[in-house]
Every structure is written in C-alpha cells, then in structure tokens.
C-alpha cells in the first residue's frame, strides 16, 4: 500500500486526475501513511492536522483501502454536521472513484453510509395515525401532515432533512421514530420502514459516518449488552478534541420531575402503541397511584432545595453531601417493576413472546434505570469518581403562586464520571483500533494531555505541518494595556477595544466570547454604534441556527458576528468575507462548572498542579480552535486580536503563544491599521 498511496497522492496521480485543482501535500501523504500503519498494525493513533492539510482525504482513503482489502468495517465519527456533510458529499464519493481505479470490483462493492438516531426519521405508521386522526378531529398541523405524507413516495432516506419544506418540531415529534413506540415486525409498514432501510444499508457499508453523540451512545449501550451501530473493526474520531466532553455527556445521569412524569405516563396515559394495547385499567390505576406517591415525596424532598437556590447567583451547584440519608423511593420502584413483570408474565403465558411483551421488558429496564439514577444522585454515590450537582432552571411557564410543586420543578439533578480515561480504556481502546485526529490535539507539540485525559497508553503520533505562511498571511495583536479579565473595567475596555478594531475592519469580523452573559452585554452596548457606522451585528442566540448566521455573515461585507462556544470551531469562511477574529479573553475552563471543579479537585488531591495539567492545556487547545477560524486557504489574509494581557504578564503566556501559529506579534491596538495595510486589507 505505501506505493499505492504514493500513486494516489503524487503529482499527476489518481487524486489529481479526479481533482484538476489538486496540489500534492506532503502532510496529507504522511498522514495517510500514519493512518494506514495504525490500521495495519492495530495501533492507536493521534494525528494533529489543521486546515489546508487535506485531513479528510488523509484518513478516508487509507481507511477505505484497508476496509476493502481486509474486509473490515470502519466508523468515522465527527462532532459537527458540516464535517459529516463534507465527507458524504465530497470526500467519500471521490474515494469510491479512486478505489474503482485500483480495482473494478472494489469500486462496485464499496459502500459508505450515514448513521443517524431513529428520532431523525419519519415513522410511516405514526404519520398515518396522525393523518387519520386529523380526519376525525382537527389537529394543529393537519394540512402540513398531509403534505408530508404526499412526499413519502419520492423520499429515499426518510429523514427530516429530506423534506423540501420546514416542519415544526411540534409536528415532527409526533411523527418521528421512537424506540419505545416501535411495533417492529408487527407494524404494517415494517417492510417499507425508513429506519429499517437505513439499518440494512449500514450492514452493507464498509465506512459508516456518525456523530460523536451517536457513537458514544452506542458505546454506552454496548456496556449493557445492546448496540445501535453494526459491529466495526476500527473507529476514526475526527474533531477529537471534543471526545472527553461527549463521553462525559453520554455517561451522565440526569433526573428531574419531568423525566419521572414522562416515564410513568408512557404507560399510564398510553403514550406508546404497546401501552395502548394493554387493556388493564386496574394496572394503570395502580401505576398512576405509585407515581402520585413518588411525586409527593419528590416535592417534599426537593422543593426546599429549589427555593433555597433561587436566591443564589449561580444556576449550578456541586453537592458536597448526600441529599438524603436513606433512599426514599425503593418501595415505589420495587412495586412498579413487580406489577409490570406480572403483566408481562401473564401476556407471555397467554400469547407467547411478542412486541408487547418485549416492550414491557424494555419498560422494566427503564424503571430500573430511573431507580438506579435517583438512588445514585440522591445518595451521592461514589463521590471520589462521580461529580454530582444540582441545576436550577425556572419552568418555561412561570407561576405567580410559588408553591412547593413549582420549586420542585425548578431542579434537575446530575451526576457524571469525573474522569473518562479508565472507562474508555476498558470499553474502547482495549477492544478496537482508534485513530484520533483534529486541528488541535497538541500543546507545544505534545500529545500527552489528550492521551492521558482519554486513557490511551500507547499510540503512534503525527503532527502535520501547516501549509500556510502565517508570517506573511496574518498578524497577532495582544494589547499589553488590557486590564485583567477580573477587573471591574474589563467589559468597558472590551467595548472600546472592539470599536477600535471595527473602525478599521468595517465589518468582516468575528467577535468570540467565552460566556454568553458577556457576549450579550457587549452586543447590547455595540448595536446602536454599529448602526451609526453602517455595520450590522449578528448575535449567536437561541432559536437562530449557526448555518443561518453564517449565511447572513457572508451576504454583506459590513457584518460583525458575536459568537460563543460553537463559533470557536467548525466554521469555515475562506476569502475576504472574514479578515479579523477578536477573542475576548483566554478560554480557560469555568472554575465553577461542576465537572471542571471536580476534575481540578481530583488532580489537587493527587498532589498535582491542576492549572498546569488541566486548565492550561485545555485553554491552549480551545484558543487554537478560535485562532483557526481566520486562515482557511493560502490566499487568506487577516489579523487575530486577543484582548487578554495575561499573555504578556503571566509566566504561562509564552507557553500559550508558542502553541499558536507563527504569526508576527504586535502589542498595541494602534498596530491594527498598520497590519491591515501590510496585508493589503485597507
């Protein structure tokens, strides 16, 4: 294969024949060699490859070659939808063409598919049920549901994205696939089911593309003897800097009054087809009574805590001790499980095993799962290994009368593993070959932070050199006069500094923040000023998609985007549409975040420096992502402004600067027009 790789990636090679604008890149070729070696030797790999290295082809081509040659299956997992779409629309179709050049049969046999959760697909039975019900009584979306039904014949995938018109979530939630409301083979639409069609396609695919959330949900299920994805031999985790966060989220426990209510009413109110098929009013009344008892105890227990937290400044609080001394719901769940089990046994004796009895078995598992979660969070079990915290969120429908039920509804309890290294080591890295890649996996060229955090003991590494000439294409400006981010006048300084930047850029600028509160405040202060100077501000807020904001940003050259979190990464705006990225302050993890606090406390208890071993490398990886929004091609020019003087004043500043691209460094905001002129942007 090394020779084959050379034939693919060389000048006038197979890839160049398919892509007229293709230019050979050493970094892409050596990345592909590293990936192939990891697959062949069954060795884990950590690969840092930034924009411009051709990272997607660098892993997709050797992965597809290896999968076909060895008759294996590879999972490619990403954190963002845009990267998924890029792989499915651009790279993988071209990979198929390259394989056909190598072997005609390979070209014909190679399959790649996207795996999605069933909640993305239309359930034909539920849609038929909804439209039939609409004939009997008026429903909010009767005509729209009929339009959806008329599209079914022309749909190949059957997911929400394939519909040629928008469908409100309120309707789609009524007609989407749901494991708890699936009739399986007993459904009249089973043979034509979009979800079943997708599963059959996945079984034939050598490459399956998923997102991290689905991949790690599947990993959780595999620890319980179940699975969502077909068996696979290797996984390539792109955007791997997000893995620890996603694993933590998928293994997290979350309980609140709404989740408990939904669990019980799934059966008592007949919210699923199998529950509606059970004609046992006595059983449903008994389950309703059990929920009423549980509800009363929960309110009595949780309401005082909710009322207490309402007066505090923060919304999340780590629990330092157990909420109760004795678990108060054991008798309720024991009786609930016993009653459902008796009904399951009765039906199996009368009818044999069928979809209803299987569903009752699943329901018993969900009751036991809720019992386990409640026990875990209320007793604060395994405090050395799990962080447990309470979150205060007022209900969407506020109540003028703040009674105990209101306060109980305000609280959600969470618990998550403090460290995921042992879990991943046992459940993933000891069983599969795993290759992790991202534009940001190193701090000062060192992969050890990611390796240690994720539990990878032995791995091959490759750090691809950037094809961009940052010394000629960019300038980094870090004003030395900036006040400390904790200073009272910092927000006022931010506003003035951002005005100074925007006076010169006249838009075409990202303003990146580490906190929504600060972002919203600055946006509010700058909105009128922007209008006076004929610029338009775009705010990253709830209800507005990132894709729409980016379209609006590109549509004019006087736009300024105020972004948080997701705009630090996965955003690709090449050319002159984006010439400046302003970063409000260094993106250290929030010390009051319950998981962050638990992790830093753990490190300190082990005699380690939590700042050096966790907060600093975390910040470096995040900052590199934000910096990476600017230069996307060899033609791009622009400046990055970081309004945090700690880069000059603190000893760790040099470590951070040494981890960033090699851009010329300036220390005054007055250098902005000079830099823009030098780069040909003024």
XYZ file of C-alpha atoms in Angstrom, residues 211-510:
300
model
C -21.571 11.933 15.029
C -19.808 11.636 18.384
C -23.091 11.674 20.310
C -24.417 8.604 18.464
C -21.079 6.791 18.577
C -20.703 7.159 22.323
C -24.376 6.393 22.930
C -23.681 3.123 21.128
C -20.634 2.607 23.351
C -22.796 3.088 26.460
C -25.316 0.549 25.147
C -22.554 -1.963 24.409
C -21.633 -1.901 28.103
C -25.235 -3.048 28.690
C -25.244 -5.759 26.021
C -27.058 -3.748 23.333
C -25.999 -1.621 20.355
C -27.180 0.922 17.794
C -24.414 0.504 15.210
C -23.257 -2.635 13.399
C -20.073 -4.249 14.662
C -16.937 -2.469 13.470
C -13.179 -3.028 13.490
C -11.786 0.484 13.778
C -13.020 3.974 14.566
C -11.566 7.247 13.319
C -12.576 10.104 15.610
C -12.311 13.408 13.770
C -12.702 16.652 15.747
C -11.287 14.518 18.544
C -10.659 17.472 20.860
C -14.369 17.103 21.746
C -14.234 13.432 22.743
C -13.845 13.847 26.521
C -16.805 16.220 26.634
C -19.027 13.900 24.575
C -18.134 10.790 26.582
C -18.875 12.622 29.831
C -22.241 13.746 28.460
C -23.288 10.284 27.258
C -22.444 8.585 30.562
C -24.080 11.325 32.630
C -27.117 10.732 34.834
C -29.898 13.347 34.683
C -33.142 13.237 36.682
C -35.970 15.703 37.274
C -39.713 15.723 37.802
C -40.499 15.950 34.076
C -38.411 12.875 33.245
C -40.072 10.879 36.038
C -43.528 12.007 34.861
C -42.775 11.054 31.242
C -41.565 7.616 32.325
C -44.749 6.755 34.207
C -47.225 8.347 31.786
C -45.629 6.479 28.895
C -47.621 3.554 30.295
C -50.451 5.072 32.334
C -51.561 7.564 29.633
C -50.970 5.184 26.720
C -48.282 7.292 25.048
C -46.965 4.276 23.125
C -48.741 1.724 20.934
C -47.853 -1.183 23.243
C -49.246 0.642 26.292
C -52.473 1.360 24.412
C -52.748 -2.340 23.527
C -52.830 -3.369 27.219
C -56.432 -3.245 28.390
C -55.881 -3.300 32.138
C -57.444 -0.293 33.879
C -56.552 -1.674 37.301
C -52.837 -1.925 36.497
C -52.738 1.554 35.026
C -54.553 2.945 38.072
C -52.042 1.236 40.360
C -49.114 2.679 38.375
C -50.759 6.123 38.482
C -51.062 5.803 42.262
C -47.393 4.846 42.532
C -46.429 7.935 40.539
C -48.596 10.112 42.794
C -46.758 8.756 45.847
C -43.381 9.320 44.195
C -44.373 12.835 43.113
C -45.433 13.775 46.636
C -42.192 12.525 48.178
C -40.091 14.252 45.490
C -41.824 17.592 46.024
C -41.473 17.326 49.788
C -37.793 16.494 49.424
C -36.699 18.810 46.598
C -38.896 21.929 46.913
C -36.981 23.429 49.876
C -33.719 22.991 47.964
C -35.177 24.685 44.880
C -36.471 27.628 46.911
C -33.069 28.000 48.564
C -31.130 28.002 45.277
C -33.477 30.506 43.617
C -31.953 33.307 45.682
C -28.356 32.497 44.707
C -26.248 33.922 41.894
C -25.352 30.721 40.057
C -27.571 28.075 38.492
C -25.389 25.011 39.089
C -24.076 23.849 42.466
C -21.897 20.819 43.229
C -23.316 18.686 46.018
C -20.897 18.298 48.899
C -23.028 15.744 50.706
C -25.968 13.430 50.046
C -29.445 14.962 49.790
C -30.908 12.101 51.856
C -29.587 9.600 54.362
C -31.954 6.851 53.239
C -33.211 6.323 49.693
C -36.959 7.189 49.757
C -38.238 5.564 46.538
C -37.125 1.936 46.867
C -40.587 0.596 47.720
C -42.233 2.503 44.875
C -39.940 1.220 42.133
C -39.898 -2.281 43.573
C -43.705 -2.415 43.393
C -43.801 -0.801 39.934
C -41.338 -3.322 38.497
C -43.175 -6.212 40.171
C -46.561 -5.190 38.738
C -45.213 -4.718 35.191
C -43.330 -8.011 35.429
C -46.538 -9.808 36.469
C -48.369 -8.368 33.459
C -45.505 -9.382 31.160
C -45.562 -12.947 32.532
C -49.345 -13.114 32.141
C -49.233 -11.991 28.499
C -46.372 -14.344 27.664
C -48.371 -17.246 29.119
C -51.452 -16.293 27.050
C -49.842 -15.091 23.796
C -46.178 -16.065 23.824
C -43.449 -13.522 23.282
C -44.482 -10.632 21.033
C -43.779 -6.927 20.534
C -45.867 -6.010 23.579
C -44.075 -8.356 25.963
C -40.693 -7.286 24.583
C -41.714 -3.639 25.093
C -42.773 -4.405 28.670
C -39.328 -5.891 29.230
C -37.758 -2.673 27.962
C -40.075 -0.658 30.196
C -38.968 -2.650 33.226
C -35.385 -1.792 32.274
C -36.261 1.909 32.112
C -37.939 1.784 35.525
C -34.884 0.092 36.978
C -32.638 2.634 35.236
C -34.547 5.558 36.742
C -34.422 3.855 40.139
C -30.650 3.491 39.803
C -30.170 7.131 38.748
C -32.318 8.508 41.549
C -30.514 6.372 44.113
C -27.138 7.461 42.722
C -27.786 11.229 42.752
C -29.790 11.452 45.995
C -27.282 9.406 47.978
C -24.355 10.982 46.101
C -22.808 7.596 45.487
C -19.135 7.118 44.513
C -18.162 10.735 45.363
C -14.500 10.087 44.550
C -15.310 9.044 40.996
C -18.509 10.926 40.154
C -19.359 14.620 40.281
C -22.950 15.219 41.409
C -24.632 18.586 41.172
C -27.968 20.350 41.155
C -29.144 22.727 38.441
C -31.756 25.433 38.981
C -33.880 26.222 35.896
C -37.231 28.006 36.265
C -40.042 26.320 34.305
C -40.915 27.866 30.915
C -44.385 28.652 32.218
C -43.791 30.797 35.278
C -46.284 30.687 38.115
C -47.431 33.705 40.066
C -48.014 31.438 43.051
C -44.671 29.902 44.027
C -45.867 26.683 45.672
C -43.799 23.621 46.521
C -44.543 21.917 43.181
C -43.168 24.957 41.353
C -39.893 24.864 43.273
C -39.568 21.103 42.778
C -39.975 21.556 39.025
C -37.092 24.032 39.005
C -34.452 21.457 39.930
C -32.576 18.918 37.879
C -30.032 16.584 39.443
C -26.955 15.457 37.510
C -24.062 13.105 38.064
C -21.197 12.358 35.699
C -17.875 10.499 35.808
C -15.056 12.828 36.861
C -12.567 11.023 34.650
C -13.345 9.069 31.473
C -9.870 7.609 30.925
C -10.458 4.283 32.711
C -13.874 3.916 31.134
C -12.546 4.489 27.594
C -9.506 2.324 28.237
C -11.738 -0.588 29.250
C -14.619 -0.167 26.816
C -12.953 1.198 23.677
C -9.159 1.313 23.496
C -8.657 -2.240 24.757
C -11.096 -3.585 22.155
C -10.747 -1.551 18.946
C -8.138 0.302 16.942
C -8.826 4.009 17.415
C -7.367 6.895 15.426
C -7.995 10.398 16.755
C -7.449 13.463 14.623
C -8.121 17.179 14.940
C -6.603 20.529 14.119
C -5.913 20.858 17.863
C -4.527 17.882 19.765
C -1.181 19.238 20.957
C 0.055 21.838 23.401
C 3.539 22.951 22.300
C 3.781 19.887 20.081
C 2.943 17.461 22.907
C 0.065 14.955 22.578
C 0.264 13.735 26.184
C -2.576 15.894 27.531
C -5.131 14.298 25.194
C -3.593 10.842 25.590
C -3.781 10.971 29.384
C -7.257 12.527 29.538
C -8.691 9.808 27.277
C -6.785 6.810 28.642
C -4.645 5.950 25.603
C -1.480 4.313 26.859
C 0.352 3.505 23.616
C -0.098 5.310 20.343
C 1.597 6.496 17.180
C 1.631 10.249 16.545
C 1.910 12.573 13.586
C 1.831 16.365 13.692
C 1.188 17.746 10.212
C 2.893 20.994 9.374
C 0.539 23.743 8.232
C 0.748 24.646 4.525
C 0.045 28.293 5.386
C 2.677 31.004 5.724
C 1.352 32.730 8.831
C 4.251 35.196 8.876
C 3.033 36.619 5.571
C -0.701 35.918 5.827
C -1.508 37.114 9.336
C -0.764 39.257 12.353
C -1.454 38.524 16.038
C -2.197 41.556 18.198
C -2.273 41.226 22.007
C -2.676 44.681 23.591
C -0.424 44.922 26.617
C -2.546 47.679 28.183
C -5.643 45.472 28.518
C -6.915 45.253 32.134
C -7.202 41.853 33.777
C -10.401 39.977 32.819
C -11.420 40.096 36.501
C -11.098 43.892 36.669
C -14.279 45.963 37.027
C -13.492 47.979 33.929
C -12.772 44.972 31.705
C -16.159 44.965 29.935
C -15.845 48.696 29.253
C -12.362 48.064 27.862
C -13.692 45.245 25.659
C -16.305 47.529 24.167
C -13.814 50.326 23.449
C -11.207 47.927 22.033
C -13.735 46.227 19.785
C -14.919 49.602 18.496
C -11.324 50.451 17.627
C -10.902 47.177 15.739
C -14.171 47.620 13.852
C -13.405 51.212 12.844
C -10.640 49.753 10.690
C -12.108 46.441 9.540
C -15.566 47.917 8.786
C -17.122 44.527 9.459
C -15.923 41.140 8.181
C -15.099 40.335 11.818
C -15.810 37.585 14.347
